[in-house]
Each structure stands twice: as structure tokens, then as C-alpha cells.
CSV table of C-alpha atoms and ligand atoms in Angstrom, one decimal:
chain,number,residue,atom,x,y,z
A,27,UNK,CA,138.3,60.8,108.8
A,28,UNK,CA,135.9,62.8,106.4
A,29,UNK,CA,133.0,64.0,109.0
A,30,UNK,CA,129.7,64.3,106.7
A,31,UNK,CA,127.7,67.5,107.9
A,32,UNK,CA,124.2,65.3,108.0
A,33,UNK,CA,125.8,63.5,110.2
A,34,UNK,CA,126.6,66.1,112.6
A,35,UNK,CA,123.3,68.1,112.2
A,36,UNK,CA,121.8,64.6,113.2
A,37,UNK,CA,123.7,64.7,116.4
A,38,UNK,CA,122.7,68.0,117.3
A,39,UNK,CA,118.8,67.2,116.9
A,40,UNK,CA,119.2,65.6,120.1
A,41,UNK,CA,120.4,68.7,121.8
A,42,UNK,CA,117.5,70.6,123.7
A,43,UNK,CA,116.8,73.8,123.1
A,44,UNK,CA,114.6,76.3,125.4
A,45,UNK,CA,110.6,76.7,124.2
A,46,UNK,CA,108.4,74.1,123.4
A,47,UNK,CA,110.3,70.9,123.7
A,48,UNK,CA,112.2,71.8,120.8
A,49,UNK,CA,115.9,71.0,119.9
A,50,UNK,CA,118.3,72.9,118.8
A,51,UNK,CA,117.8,72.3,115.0
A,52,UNK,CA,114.1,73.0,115.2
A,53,UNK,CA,114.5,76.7,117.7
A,54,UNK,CA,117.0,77.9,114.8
A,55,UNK,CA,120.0,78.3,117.6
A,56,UNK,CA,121.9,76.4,114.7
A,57,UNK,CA,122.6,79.0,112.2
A,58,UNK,CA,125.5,77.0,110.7
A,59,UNK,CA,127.2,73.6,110.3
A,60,UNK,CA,130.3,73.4,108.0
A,61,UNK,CA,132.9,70.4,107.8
A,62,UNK,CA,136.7,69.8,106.8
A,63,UNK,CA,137.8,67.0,107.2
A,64,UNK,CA,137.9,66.0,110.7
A,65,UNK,CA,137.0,69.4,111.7
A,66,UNK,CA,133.4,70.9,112.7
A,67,UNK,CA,132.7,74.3,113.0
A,68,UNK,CA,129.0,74.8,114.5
A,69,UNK,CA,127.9,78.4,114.4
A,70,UNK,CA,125.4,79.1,117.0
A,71,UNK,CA,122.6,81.9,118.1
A,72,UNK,CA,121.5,82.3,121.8
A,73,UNK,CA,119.3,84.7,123.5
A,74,UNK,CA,121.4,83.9,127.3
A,75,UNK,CA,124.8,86.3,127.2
A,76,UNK,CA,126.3,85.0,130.2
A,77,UNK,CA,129.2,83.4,130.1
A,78,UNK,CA,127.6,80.3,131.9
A,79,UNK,CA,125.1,79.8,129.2
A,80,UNK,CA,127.6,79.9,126.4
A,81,UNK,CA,129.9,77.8,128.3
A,82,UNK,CA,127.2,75.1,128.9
A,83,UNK,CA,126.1,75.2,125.2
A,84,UNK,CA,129.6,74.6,123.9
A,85,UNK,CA,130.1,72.0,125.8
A,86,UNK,CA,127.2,70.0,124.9
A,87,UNK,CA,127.4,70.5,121.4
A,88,UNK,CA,131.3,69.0,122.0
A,89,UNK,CA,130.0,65.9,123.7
A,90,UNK,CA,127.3,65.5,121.5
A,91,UNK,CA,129.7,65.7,118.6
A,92,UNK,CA,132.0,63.4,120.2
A,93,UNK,CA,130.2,60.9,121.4
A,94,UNK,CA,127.5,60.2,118.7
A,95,UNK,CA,129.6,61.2,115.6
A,96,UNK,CA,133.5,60.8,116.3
A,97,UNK,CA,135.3,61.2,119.1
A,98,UNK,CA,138.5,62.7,117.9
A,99,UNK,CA,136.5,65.6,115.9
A,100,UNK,CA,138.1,68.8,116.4
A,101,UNK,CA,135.1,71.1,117.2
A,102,UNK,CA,134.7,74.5,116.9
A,103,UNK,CA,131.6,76.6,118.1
A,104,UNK,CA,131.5,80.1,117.7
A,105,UNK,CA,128.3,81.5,119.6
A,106,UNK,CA,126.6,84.6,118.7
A,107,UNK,CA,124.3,86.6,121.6
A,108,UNK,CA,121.3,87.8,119.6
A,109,UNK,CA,120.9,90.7,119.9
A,110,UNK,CA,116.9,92.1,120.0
A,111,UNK,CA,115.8,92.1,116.0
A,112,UNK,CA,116.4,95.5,114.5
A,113,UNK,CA,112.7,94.8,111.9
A,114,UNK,CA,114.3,97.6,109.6
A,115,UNK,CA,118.2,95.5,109.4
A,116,UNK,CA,116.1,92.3,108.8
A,117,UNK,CA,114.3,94.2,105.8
A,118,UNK,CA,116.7,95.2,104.0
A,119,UNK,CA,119.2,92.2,104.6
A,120,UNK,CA,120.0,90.4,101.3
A,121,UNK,CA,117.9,92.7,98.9
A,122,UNK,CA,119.9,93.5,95.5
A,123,UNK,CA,122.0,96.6,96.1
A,124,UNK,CA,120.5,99.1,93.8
A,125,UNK,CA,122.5,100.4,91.2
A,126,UNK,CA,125.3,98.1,91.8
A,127,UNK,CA,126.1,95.1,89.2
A,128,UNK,CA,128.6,92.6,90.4
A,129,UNK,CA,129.5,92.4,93.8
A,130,UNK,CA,133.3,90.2,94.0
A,131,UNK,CA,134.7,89.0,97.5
A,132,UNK,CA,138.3,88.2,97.9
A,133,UNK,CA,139.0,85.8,100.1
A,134,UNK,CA,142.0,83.9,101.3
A,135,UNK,CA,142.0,81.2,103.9
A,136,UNK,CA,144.9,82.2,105.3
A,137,UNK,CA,146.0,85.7,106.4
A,138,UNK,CA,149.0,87.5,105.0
A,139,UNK,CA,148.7,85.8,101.4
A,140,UNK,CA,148.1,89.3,100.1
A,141,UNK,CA,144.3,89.5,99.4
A,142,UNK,CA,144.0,93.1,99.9
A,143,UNK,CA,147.1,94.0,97.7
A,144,UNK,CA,145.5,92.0,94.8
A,145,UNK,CA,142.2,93.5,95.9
A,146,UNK,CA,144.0,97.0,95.9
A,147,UNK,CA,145.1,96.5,92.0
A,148,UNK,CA,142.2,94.7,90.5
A,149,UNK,CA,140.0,97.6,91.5
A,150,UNK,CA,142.5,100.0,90.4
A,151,UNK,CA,143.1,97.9,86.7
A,152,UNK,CA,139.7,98.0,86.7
A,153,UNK,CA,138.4,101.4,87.2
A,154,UNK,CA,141.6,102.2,84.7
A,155,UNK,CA,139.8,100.2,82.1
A,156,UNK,CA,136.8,102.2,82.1
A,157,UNK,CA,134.6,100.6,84.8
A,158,UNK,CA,132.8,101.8,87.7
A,159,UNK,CA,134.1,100.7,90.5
A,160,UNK,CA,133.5,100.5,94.3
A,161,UNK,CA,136.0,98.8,96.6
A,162,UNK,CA,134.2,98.3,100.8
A,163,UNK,CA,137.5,97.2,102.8
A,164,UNK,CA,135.7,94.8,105.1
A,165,UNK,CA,138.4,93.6,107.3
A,166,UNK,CA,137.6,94.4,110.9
A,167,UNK,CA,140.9,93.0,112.2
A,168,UNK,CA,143.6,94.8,109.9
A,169,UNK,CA,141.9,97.3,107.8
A,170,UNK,CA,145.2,98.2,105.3
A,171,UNK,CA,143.3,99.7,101.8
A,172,UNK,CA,143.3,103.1,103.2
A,173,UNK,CA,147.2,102.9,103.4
A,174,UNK,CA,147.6,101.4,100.2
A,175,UNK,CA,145.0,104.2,98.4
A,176,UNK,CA,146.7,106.8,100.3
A,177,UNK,CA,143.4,107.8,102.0
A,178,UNK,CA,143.9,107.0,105.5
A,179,UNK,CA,142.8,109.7,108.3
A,180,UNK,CA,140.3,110.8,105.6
A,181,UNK,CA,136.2,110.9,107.0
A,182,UNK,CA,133.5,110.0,104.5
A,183,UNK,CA,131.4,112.8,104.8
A,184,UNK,CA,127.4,112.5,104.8
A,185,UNK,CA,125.4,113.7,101.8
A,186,UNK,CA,121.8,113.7,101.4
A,187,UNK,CA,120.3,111.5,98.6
A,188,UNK,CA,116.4,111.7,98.0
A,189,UNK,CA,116.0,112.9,101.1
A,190,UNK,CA,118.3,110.5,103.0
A,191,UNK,CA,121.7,110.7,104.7
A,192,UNK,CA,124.1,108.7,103.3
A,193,UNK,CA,127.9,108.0,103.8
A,194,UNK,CA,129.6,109.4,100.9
A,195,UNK,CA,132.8,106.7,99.5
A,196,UNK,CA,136.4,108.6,99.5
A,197,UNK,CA,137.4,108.0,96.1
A,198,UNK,CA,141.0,107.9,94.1
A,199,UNK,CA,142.3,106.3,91.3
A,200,UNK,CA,138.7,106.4,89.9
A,201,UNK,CA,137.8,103.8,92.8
A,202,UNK,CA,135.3,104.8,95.3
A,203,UNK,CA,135.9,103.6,99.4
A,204,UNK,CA,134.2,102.6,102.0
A,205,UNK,CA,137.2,100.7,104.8
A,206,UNK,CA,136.7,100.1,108.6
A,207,UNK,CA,139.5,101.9,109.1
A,208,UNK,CA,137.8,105.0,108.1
A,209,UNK,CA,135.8,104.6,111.7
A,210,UNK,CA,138.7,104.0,113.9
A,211,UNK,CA,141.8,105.9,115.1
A,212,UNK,CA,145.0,104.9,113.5
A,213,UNK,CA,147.3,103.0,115.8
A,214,UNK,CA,144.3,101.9,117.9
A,215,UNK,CA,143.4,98.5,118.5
A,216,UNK,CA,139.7,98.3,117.8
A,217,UNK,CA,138.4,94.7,118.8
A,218,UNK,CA,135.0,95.1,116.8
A,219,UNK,CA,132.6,92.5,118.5
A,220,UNK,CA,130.3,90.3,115.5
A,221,UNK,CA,127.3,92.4,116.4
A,222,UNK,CA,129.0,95.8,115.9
A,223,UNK,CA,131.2,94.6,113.0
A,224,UNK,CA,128.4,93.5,111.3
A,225,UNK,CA,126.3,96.7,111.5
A,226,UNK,CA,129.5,98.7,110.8
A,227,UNK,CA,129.7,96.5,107.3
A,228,UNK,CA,125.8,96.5,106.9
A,229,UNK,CA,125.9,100.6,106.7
A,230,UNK,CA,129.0,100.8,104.9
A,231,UNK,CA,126.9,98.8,102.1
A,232,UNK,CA,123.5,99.8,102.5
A,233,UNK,CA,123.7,103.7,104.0
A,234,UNK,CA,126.1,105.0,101.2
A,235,UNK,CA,126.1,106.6,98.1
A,236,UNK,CA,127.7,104.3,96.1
A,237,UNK,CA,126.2,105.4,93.1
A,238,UNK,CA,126.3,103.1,89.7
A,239,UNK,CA,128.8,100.6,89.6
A,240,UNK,CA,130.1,97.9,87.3
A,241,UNK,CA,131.1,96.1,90.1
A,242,UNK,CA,132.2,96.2,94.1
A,243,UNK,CA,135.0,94.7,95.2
A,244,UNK,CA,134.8,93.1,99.0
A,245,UNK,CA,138.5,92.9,100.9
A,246,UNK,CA,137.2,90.0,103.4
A,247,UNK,CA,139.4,89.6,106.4
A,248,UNK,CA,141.6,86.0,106.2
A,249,UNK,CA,139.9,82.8,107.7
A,250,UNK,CA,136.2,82.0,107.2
A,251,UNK,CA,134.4,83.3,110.0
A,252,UNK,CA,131.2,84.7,111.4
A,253,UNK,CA,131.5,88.0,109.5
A,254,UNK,CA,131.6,86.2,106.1
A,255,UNK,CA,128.6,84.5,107.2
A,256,UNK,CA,127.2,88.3,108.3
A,257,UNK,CA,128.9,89.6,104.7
A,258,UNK,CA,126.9,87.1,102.6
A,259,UNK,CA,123.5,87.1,104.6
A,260,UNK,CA,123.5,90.6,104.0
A,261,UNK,CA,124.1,90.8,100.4
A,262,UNK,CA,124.2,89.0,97.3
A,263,UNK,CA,127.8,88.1,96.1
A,264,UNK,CA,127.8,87.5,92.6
A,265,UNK,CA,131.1,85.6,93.1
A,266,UNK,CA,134.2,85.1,95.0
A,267,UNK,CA,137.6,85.0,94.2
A,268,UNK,CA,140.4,83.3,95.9
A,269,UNK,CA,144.0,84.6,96.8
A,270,UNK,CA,146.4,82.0,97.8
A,271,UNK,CA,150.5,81.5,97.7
A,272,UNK,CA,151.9,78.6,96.7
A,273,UNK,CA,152.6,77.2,99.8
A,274,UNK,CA,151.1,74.3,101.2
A,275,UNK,CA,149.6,76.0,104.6
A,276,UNK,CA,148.2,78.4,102.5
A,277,UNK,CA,146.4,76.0,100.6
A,278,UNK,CA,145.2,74.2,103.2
A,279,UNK,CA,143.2,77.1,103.9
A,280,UNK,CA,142.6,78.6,100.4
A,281,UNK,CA,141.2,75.3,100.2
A,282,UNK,CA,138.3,76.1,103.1
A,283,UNK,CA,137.7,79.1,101.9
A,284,UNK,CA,136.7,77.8,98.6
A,285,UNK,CA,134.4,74.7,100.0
A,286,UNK,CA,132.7,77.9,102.3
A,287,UNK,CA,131.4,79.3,99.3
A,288,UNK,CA,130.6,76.0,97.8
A,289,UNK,CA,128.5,74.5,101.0
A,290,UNK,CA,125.3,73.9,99.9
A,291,UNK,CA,123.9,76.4,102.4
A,292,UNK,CA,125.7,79.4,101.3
A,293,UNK,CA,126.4,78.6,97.2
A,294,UNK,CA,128.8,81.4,96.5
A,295,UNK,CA,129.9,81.0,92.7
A,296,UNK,CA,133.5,80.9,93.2
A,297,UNK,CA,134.7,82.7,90.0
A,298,UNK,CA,138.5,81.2,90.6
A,299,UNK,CA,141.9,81.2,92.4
A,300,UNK,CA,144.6,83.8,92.0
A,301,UNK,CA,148.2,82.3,93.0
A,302,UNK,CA,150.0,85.6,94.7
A,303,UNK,CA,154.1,85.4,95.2
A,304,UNK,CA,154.1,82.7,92.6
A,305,UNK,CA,157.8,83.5,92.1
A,306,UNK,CA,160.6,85.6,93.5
A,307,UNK,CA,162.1,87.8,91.1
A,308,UNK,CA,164.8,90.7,91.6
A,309,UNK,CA,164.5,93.7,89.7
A,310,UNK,CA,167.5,94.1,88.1
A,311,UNK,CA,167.2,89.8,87.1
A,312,UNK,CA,164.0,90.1,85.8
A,313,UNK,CA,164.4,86.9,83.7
A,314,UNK,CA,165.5,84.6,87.3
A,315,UNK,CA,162.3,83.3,89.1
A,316,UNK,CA,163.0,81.6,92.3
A,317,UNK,CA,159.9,79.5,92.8
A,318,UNK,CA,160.8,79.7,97.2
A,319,UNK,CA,157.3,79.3,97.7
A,320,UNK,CA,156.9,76.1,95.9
A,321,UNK,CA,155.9,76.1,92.1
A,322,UNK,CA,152.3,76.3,91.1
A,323,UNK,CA,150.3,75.0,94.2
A,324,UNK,CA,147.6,77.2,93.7
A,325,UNK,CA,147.2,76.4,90.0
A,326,UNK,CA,147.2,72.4,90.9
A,327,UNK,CA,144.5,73.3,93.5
A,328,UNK,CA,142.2,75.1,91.2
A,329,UNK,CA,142.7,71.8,88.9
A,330,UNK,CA,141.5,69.5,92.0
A,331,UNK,CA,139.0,72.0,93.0
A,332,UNK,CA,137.9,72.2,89.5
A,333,UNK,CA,137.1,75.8,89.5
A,334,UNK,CA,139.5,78.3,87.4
A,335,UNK,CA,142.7,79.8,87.3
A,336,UNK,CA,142.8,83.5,87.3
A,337,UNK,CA,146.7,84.1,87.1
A,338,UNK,CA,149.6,84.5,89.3
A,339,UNK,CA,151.5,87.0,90.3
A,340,UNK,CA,155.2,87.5,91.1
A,341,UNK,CA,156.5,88.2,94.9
A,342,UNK,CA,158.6,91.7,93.7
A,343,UNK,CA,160.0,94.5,95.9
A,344,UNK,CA,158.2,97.1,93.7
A,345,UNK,CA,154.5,95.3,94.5
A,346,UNK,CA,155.4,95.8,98.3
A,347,UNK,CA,156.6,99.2,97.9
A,348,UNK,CA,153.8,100.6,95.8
A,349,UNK,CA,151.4,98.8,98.5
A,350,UNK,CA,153.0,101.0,101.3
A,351,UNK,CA,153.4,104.5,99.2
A,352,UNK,CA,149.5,103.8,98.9
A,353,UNK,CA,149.5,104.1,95.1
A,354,UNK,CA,149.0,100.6,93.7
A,355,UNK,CA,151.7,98.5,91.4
A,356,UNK,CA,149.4,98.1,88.6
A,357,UNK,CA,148.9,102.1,87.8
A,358,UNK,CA,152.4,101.9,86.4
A,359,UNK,CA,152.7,102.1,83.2
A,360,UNK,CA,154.2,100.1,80.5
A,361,UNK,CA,155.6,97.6,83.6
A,362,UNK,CA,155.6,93.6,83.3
A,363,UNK,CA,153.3,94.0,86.0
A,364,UNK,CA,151.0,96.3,84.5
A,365,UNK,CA,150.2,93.4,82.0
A,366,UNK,CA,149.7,90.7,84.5
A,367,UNK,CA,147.4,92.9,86.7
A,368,UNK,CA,145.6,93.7,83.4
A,369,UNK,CA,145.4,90.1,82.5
A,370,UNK,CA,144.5,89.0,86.1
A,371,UNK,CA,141.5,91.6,85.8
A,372,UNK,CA,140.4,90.4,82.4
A,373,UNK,CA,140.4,87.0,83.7
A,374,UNK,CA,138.0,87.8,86.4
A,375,UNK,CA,136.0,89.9,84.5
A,376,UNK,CA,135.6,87.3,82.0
A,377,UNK,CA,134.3,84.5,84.7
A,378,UNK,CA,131.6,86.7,85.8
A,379,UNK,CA,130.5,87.5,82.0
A,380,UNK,CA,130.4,83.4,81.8
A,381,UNK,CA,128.7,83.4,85.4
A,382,UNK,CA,126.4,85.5,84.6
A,383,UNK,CA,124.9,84.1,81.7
A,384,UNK,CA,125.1,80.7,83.2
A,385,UNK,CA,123.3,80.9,86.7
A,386,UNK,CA,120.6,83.2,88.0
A,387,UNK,CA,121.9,86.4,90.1
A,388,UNK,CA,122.8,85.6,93.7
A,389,UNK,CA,120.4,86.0,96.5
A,390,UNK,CA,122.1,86.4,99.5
A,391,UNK,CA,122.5,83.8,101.4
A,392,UNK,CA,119.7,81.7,103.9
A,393,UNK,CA,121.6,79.6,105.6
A,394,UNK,CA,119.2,76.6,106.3
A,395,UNK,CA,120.2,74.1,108.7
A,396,UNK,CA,118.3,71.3,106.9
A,397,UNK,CA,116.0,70.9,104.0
A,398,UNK,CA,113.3,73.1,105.3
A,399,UNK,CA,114.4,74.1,108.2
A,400,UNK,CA,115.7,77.9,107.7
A,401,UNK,CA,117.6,79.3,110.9
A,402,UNK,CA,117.0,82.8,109.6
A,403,UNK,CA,114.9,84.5,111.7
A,404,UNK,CA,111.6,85.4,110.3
B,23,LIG,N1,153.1,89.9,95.0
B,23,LIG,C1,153.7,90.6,96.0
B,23,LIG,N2,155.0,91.0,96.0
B,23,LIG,C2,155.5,91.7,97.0
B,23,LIG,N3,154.9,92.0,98.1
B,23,LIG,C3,153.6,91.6,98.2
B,23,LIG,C4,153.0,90.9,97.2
B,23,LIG,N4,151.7,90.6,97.7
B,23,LIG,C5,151.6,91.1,98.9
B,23,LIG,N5,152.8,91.7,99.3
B,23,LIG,C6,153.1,92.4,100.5
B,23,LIG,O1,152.8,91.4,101.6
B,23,LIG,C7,152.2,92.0,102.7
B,23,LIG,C8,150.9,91.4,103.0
B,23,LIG,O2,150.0,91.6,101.9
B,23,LIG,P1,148.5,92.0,102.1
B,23,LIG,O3,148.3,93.0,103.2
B,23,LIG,O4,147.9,92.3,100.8
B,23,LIG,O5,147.9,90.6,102.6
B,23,LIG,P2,146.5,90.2,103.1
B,23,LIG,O6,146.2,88.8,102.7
B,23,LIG,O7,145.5,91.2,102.8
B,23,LIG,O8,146.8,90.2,104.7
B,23,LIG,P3,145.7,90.1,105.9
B,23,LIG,O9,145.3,88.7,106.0
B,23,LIG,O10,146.4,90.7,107.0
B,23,LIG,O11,144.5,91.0,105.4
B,23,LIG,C9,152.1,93.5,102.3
B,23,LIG,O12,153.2,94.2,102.9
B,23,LIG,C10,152.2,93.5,100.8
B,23,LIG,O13,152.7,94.7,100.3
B,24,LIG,MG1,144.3,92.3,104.1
């Protein structure tokens, strides 16, 4: 069963929502539908925190769900308490970042699938080709680029630009850092709540000094959740890219992660998929590739999906170990992998020349419930 999201924003008109006879649509508690498949996920703002409220909301929106659109829909409603407008946030949500070109997220679906080691290496490949590049480690549940750029324990420091404080990015290998991780204690287990995590990310973009740069690249934590929504509301992406293994649970989810950029409502230009751990090869065989994964899944998905194939990279000890001596693979010269980092990189590059010149920047993301109805609070 293909649930169609009219369908289910349809359903939820008939939902009641506090003020003026209004329904749920119409009050802009709806900030989000998406649909896979037989799965809903309904993203919702309410103004009640208690636990009763949110209760009684998500179980309305299931039997609404249910029994006007299909009753074996698997429904999932992440609620967000709003919290009391901050009128300076809401200004400068979704304005171009000065001095800052393209803006990439890297994505994945699934978790584990090793986004934030290709992440790690792209931005190094590219800052080793000459460009200026920022790298903002926006992964609130597992920060890990400060281990891999051998920067963790470091505080940005504040500097004072035009008469403004400002976070200052760590910087090595030529790539300038902003991570989470820079905010919490190693070893500690920060659950960041969507409110806080979103304000953590919105100054780690907006109150530093990242200077010029040819591009920012955005580590996004796996799964396709609220804080992507927050990531894209605040900022225009100029395109996202796509990590995925070969691996059929992997794809399943590579595969929502790609239709989340595509819903109408957000339109994130997905610039392609990279297949990671394409192969198993040992070091000393380089020539033996054991495809244990399964053999070009993610290269068959960007055919179905229609959107490109950046490259793929090999599952190799030396990728890992580099990862965890926080100096990345692809600053090693005259490697295999060298090449196929530097050819990954020049494939990206080379979509966002061609997006670029073929659609209008970004604007962040409004996400509009339905044709005029925008959810984003005035
Ligand atoms: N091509 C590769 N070859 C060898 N090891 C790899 C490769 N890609 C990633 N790894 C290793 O796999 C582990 C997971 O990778 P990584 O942390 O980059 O994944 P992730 O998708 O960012 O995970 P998370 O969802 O937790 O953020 C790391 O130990 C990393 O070193
Ligand atoms: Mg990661």
C-alpha cells in the first residue's frame, strides 16, 4: 500500500485544533507530513508540554490516520513543544550565509554506513585541492569528526568580528570545524532535546566566523528526523549527498533519505549517492574484492532513483584506522585511495557546478503543509 500524503493531510483537516474553530492544518500545529510506503511520519508543533496533551494529540492523529485513510498505516508522530518565538532566531532563519558558497549535507538513512568518514575525506580532498572549506559536525547523537581530525577536547575560542562575538572554527588539514562534540564532555552522554539541539546547530552556523568558503560540508546524524527538518529551515542547502552500503537495509533507508530531500515541501537538490564498503579488499591482495556486502546496490538505486552516482569506495582496514588516528585516508599520498577520494570529490564538485547553473540557489526550506497554507510561523 503506497499512502499518498494529500491523502493524509486530508485526514488531518478534520482534527481540531485550539483558537477559532480551526483544525489542525489551518492553526499550523502540522509542520510536516512525509510518506513511505505504508509509513506516515506527521511532525507536529504544540504550545501544551504536558505529557497528557502530547499523548491525546498522538493518538488522535493515529485514529484519524487509521480510520479515514488505512488502517494498517504505520504512524509516526514526533511532537515538538514550541517553545516562546525567539523574533531575532526567526530573522535570521533561512537567510543566505554570508560569505559561504555551497553548503553540502551528507546524509545516510541508515546509521553506521559511514557518512562522517566520507564526510571526514571529502572535506579533507577538498581543502587539499585548493578550496575553502568548512566542515559543521551536526550529529547530536554521536558526534565522531573531532576524533577523526584529531581535534577532540579542543574549545573554539570567541573572537570579535565587526564588533560581534563569534565562535571561532578549530581548523586542520586546511578544514575549518565547528562539531557538537566541541560543547560536551567526552564519555558523557548528552541527550540534546530538538529545542536545544537546534539552537546548538543554529549558533554553530550563524554566530561563527566562518570566514569565505567554497563550500561547507554538513555531517547530518543517520535517519531523517526533526533536526534535518531544523538543519534545512535554518539554512539553504545547495544540495545533499547520500552515503549508502550496498546492503539492502541500508538502502531501504538511503532510499528515504533521498525522497526527504525530494518532498515537495523541502526540495533539497540531491547532488547524488556515494556507495561506501562497496567491496572488501585486504591489503596485501589488493587485486581480490569480496563484494560481502552485495555488489552495486547503491549504484542500481541511484539508477531507480534517477539521480547520480558519485563513486564507491572500498571497505579497507587502512580507511578505519586512519578514521580512528584522526588523520583522514585520503591525505595519503600516492594511495589507490587517494585517487578514489579525489575522484569521489571531483564528482561532487562537478554536480554542484551543473546544479548551480541549472536551478536558482536554495532558499531554505518553508515547509508548507498545503498549497498556501505555510506552518511556518510568521
Ligand atoms: N570504507 C571504509 N572502510 C573501512 N572502514 C570504514 C569505511 N567507512 C567507514 N568505516 C568505519 O566504519 C565505522 C563507522 O563509520 P562512520 O562513523 O563514518 O559511520 P556513520 O555513518 O557516520 O555512523 P553514524 O551513523 O554513527 O554517524 C567507523 O569505525 C569507520 O572508521
Ligand atoms: Mg557519523
Amino acid at each position: 500500500m503506497k499512502l499518498n500524503r494529500k491523502d493524509i493531510l486530508k485526514a488531518l483537516e478534520s482534527i481540531s485544533a485550539p483558537g477559532e474553530g480551526q483544525n489542525m492544518i489551518e492553526s499550523g500545529a502540522v509542520t510536516n507530513v512525509m510518506t513511505f510506503g505504508d509509513e506516515v511520519v506527521v511532525d507536529i508543533t504544540i504550545n501544551n508540554p504536558s505529557l497528557q496533551a502530547k499523548k491525546k494529540t498522538e493518538v488522535e492523529i493515529l485514529k484519524t490516520i487509521h480510520d479515514k485513510v488505512y488502517q494498517k498505516a504505520k504512524v509516526k508522530v514526533n511532537i515538538k513543544v514550541d517553545a516562546p518565538e525567539k523574533p531575532q532566531a526567526n530573522q535570521i532563519k533561512g537567510k543566505p550565509i554570508p560569505g559561504i558558497k555551497n553548503i553540502i549535507a551528507v546524509a545516510s538513512g541508515k546509521g553506521g554506513v559511514g557518512k562522517s568518514t566520507v564526510t571526514a575525506n571529502l572535506a579533507a580532498t577538498m581543502a587539499k585541492m585548493g578550496f575553502k572549506v568548512g566542515l559543521l559536525d551536526a550529529d547530536i547523537y554521536g558526534p565522531s569528526i573531532p576524533l577523526m581530525y584529531d581535534v577532540e577536547g579542543e574549545r573554539p575560542l570567541a573572537v570579535n568580528v565587526d564588533g560581534k562575538s563569534k565562535m571561532k572554527p578549530i581548523e586542520n588539514y586546511g578544514v575549518k570545524i565547528l562539531s557538537i562534540g566541541f560543547f560536551t564532555q567526552p564519555n558523557q552522554a548528552v541527550i540534546w532535546r530538538g529545542p536545544m539541539a537546534a539552537k546548538a546547530l543554529n549558533q554553530m552556523i550563524f554566530d561563527a566566523d566562518w570566514g569565505e568558503l567554497d563550500f561547507l560540508l554538513i555531517d547530518l546524524p543517520p535517519g531523517t528526523g526533526d533536526i534535518h527538518l531544523s538543519i534545512m529551515q535554518a539554512m539553504p542547502i545547495t544540495g545533499a549527498v547520500v552515503v549508502s552500503t550496498p546492503q539492502n537495509v541500508a538502502l531501504a533507508d538511503a532510499r528515504k533519505g533521498v525522497a526527504m530531500f525530494q518532498q515537495e515541501s523541502i526540495s533539497v537538490p540531491v547532488l547524488g549517492i556515494i556507495e561506501n564498503m562497496a567491496y572488501f579488499t585486504p591489503e596485501e591482495l589488493p587485486d581480490n574484492k569480496y563484494y560481502i556486502f552485495g555488489k552495486e546496490g547503491a549504484k542500481n538505486l541511484s539508477e531507480d532513483l534517477k539521480v547520480a552516482f558519485l563513486g564507491e569506495l572500498p571497505l579497507v582496514q587502512s580507511i578505519r584506522e586512519a578514521g580512528d588516528a584522526g588523520r583522514p585516508a585520503a591525505l595519503q599520498t600516492a594511495t589507490p585511495l587517494e585517487e578514489s577520494f579525489e575522484e569521489l570529490t571531483k564528482n561532487v564538485i562537478q554536480e554542484v557546478v551543473s546544479r548551480n547553473k541549472s536551478l536558482p540557489p536554495t532558499e531554505a526550506i518553508k515547509i508548507t503543509t498545503m498549497a498556501g497554507c505555510s506552518a511556518a510561523k510568521k
